[in-house]
XYZ file of C-alpha atoms in Angstrom:
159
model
C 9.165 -11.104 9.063
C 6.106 -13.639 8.565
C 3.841 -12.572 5.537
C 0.244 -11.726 6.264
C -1.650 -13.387 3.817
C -0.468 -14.350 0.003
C -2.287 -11.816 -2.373
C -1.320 -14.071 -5.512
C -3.146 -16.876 -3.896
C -5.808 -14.803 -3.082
C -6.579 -12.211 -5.636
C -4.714 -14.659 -8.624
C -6.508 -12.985 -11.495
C -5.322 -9.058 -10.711
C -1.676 -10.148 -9.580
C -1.654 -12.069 -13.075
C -2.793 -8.874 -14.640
C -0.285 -6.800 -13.074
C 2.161 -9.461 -14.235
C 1.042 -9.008 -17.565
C 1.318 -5.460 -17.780
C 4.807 -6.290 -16.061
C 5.795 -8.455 -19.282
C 4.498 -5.730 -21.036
C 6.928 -2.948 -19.907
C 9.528 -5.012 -20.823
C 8.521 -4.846 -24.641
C 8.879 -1.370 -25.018
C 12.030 0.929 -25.495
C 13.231 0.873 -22.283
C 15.988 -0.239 -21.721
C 16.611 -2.947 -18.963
C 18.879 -1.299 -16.897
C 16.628 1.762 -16.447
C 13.860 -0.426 -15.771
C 15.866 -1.923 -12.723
C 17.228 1.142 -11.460
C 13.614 2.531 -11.656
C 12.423 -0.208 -9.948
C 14.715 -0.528 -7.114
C 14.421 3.527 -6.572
C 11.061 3.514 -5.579
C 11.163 0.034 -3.670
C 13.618 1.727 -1.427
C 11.332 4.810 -1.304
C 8.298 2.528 -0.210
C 10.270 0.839 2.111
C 9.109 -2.578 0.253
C 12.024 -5.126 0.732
C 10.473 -7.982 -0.974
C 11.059 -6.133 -4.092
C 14.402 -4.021 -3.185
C 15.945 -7.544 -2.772
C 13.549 -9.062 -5.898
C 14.978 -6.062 -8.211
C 18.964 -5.852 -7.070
C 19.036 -9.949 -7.703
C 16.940 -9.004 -11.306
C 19.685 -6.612 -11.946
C 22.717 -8.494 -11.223
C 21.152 -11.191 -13.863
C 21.000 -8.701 -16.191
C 24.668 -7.763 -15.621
C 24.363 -4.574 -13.465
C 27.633 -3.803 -11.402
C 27.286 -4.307 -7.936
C 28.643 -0.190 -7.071
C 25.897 0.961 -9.275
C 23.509 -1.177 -7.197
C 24.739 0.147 -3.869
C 24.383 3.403 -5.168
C 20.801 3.604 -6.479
C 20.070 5.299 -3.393
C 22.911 7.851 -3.394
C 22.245 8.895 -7.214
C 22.320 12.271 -7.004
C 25.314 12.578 -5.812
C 27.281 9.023 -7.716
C 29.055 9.428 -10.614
C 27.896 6.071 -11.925
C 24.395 7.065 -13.743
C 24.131 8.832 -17.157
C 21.995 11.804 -17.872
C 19.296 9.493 -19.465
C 19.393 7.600 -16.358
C 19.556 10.387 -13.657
C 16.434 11.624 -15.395
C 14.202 8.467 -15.212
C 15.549 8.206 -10.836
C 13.841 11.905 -10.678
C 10.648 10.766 -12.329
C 10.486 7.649 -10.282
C 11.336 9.683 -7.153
C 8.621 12.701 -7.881
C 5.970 10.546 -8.885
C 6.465 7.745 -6.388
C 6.328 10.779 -3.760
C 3.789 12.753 -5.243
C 4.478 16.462 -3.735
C 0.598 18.416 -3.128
C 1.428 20.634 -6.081
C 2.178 18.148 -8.653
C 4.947 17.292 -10.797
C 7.047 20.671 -11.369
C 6.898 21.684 -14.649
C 10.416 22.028 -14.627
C 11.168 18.560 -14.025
C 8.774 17.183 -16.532
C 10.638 19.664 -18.976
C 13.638 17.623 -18.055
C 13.012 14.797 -18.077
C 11.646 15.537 -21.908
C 14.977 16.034 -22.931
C 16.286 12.842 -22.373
C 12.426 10.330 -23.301
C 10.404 10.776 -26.195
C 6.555 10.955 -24.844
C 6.206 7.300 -25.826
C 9.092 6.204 -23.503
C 8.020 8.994 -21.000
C 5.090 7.479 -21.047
C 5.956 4.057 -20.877
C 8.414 5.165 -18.203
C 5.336 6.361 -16.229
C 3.245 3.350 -16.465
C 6.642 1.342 -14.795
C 6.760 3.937 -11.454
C 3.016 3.056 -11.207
C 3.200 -0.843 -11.614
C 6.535 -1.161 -9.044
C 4.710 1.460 -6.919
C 1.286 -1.031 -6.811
C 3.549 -4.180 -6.358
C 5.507 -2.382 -2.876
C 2.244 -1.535 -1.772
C 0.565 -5.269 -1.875
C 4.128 -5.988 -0.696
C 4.564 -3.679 2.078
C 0.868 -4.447 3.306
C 1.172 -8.149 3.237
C 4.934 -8.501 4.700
C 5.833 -10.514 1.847
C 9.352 -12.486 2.730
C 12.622 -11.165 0.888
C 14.131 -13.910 -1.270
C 10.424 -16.046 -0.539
C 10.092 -16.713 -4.593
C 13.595 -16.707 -5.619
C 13.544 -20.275 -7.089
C 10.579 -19.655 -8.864
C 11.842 -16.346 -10.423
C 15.211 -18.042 -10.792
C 16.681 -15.528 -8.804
C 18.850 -17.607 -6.512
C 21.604 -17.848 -9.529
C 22.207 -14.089 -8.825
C 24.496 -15.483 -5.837
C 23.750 -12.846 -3.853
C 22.855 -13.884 -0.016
């Protein structure tokens, strides 16, 4: 894969604001491992690999098991996620799809019984942000593994 063009280089003062409102996310209740799963869940959806491989390495830092990794995109049917968990994949998955109708009532129901609106909302602010980051990804090829050293990413040992 050769990347198109660099939009940091290019459009530095929006891809620093989307970093910022990356650094952001991080400071509310969320916890990390949600944040990852969430993250690599709608990567895989987009078909962005610059930030399936950017989020599984993030992950593994953090301490994630390598099963649970594998399974992100089997969910529904794993054993591996909690309730609290399998509730934020379904909100990442419905709104990174966006069905014609909307979100189903239903779902949003559900997914109430596990997030507070604060951390619903929060939680909703982090499918948009990874689902603007794939896109400049997807559209400009950017190269898996391309800013591991920077990141720091290359002490996940995973190649």
């Amino acid at each position: 894969m050769t990347q198109r063009l660099n939009y940091f280089q290019q459009s530095p003062e929006l891809s620093r604001k989307l970093g910022e409102l990356g650094e952001l996310l991080h400071k509310t209740t969320l916890e990390a491992p949600i944040r990852e799963l969430v993250e690599i869940r709608a990567s895989q959806i987009n078909g962005c690999a610059f930030c399936v491989d950017m989020h599984v390495k993030m992950a593994k830092l953090h301490g994630e098991r390598e099963l649970r990794l594998h399974h992100v995109a089997i969910w529904r049917e794993s054993p591996l996620f909690s309730p609290r968990e399998r509730a934020a994949l379904a909100w990442a998955e419905v709104l990174t799809r966006l069905p014609a109708d909307g979100v189903p009532d239903d779902l949003y129901e559900h997914v109430l019984e596990h997030y507070s609106a604060q951390e619903l909302s929060d939680l909703t602010f982090l499918v948009g942000l990874i689902n603007s980051w794939n896109r400049l990804s997807v559209a400009f090829r950017s190269v898996p593994g391309s800013l591991d050293r920077l990141f720091g990413l290359d002490k996940a040992n995973l190649e």
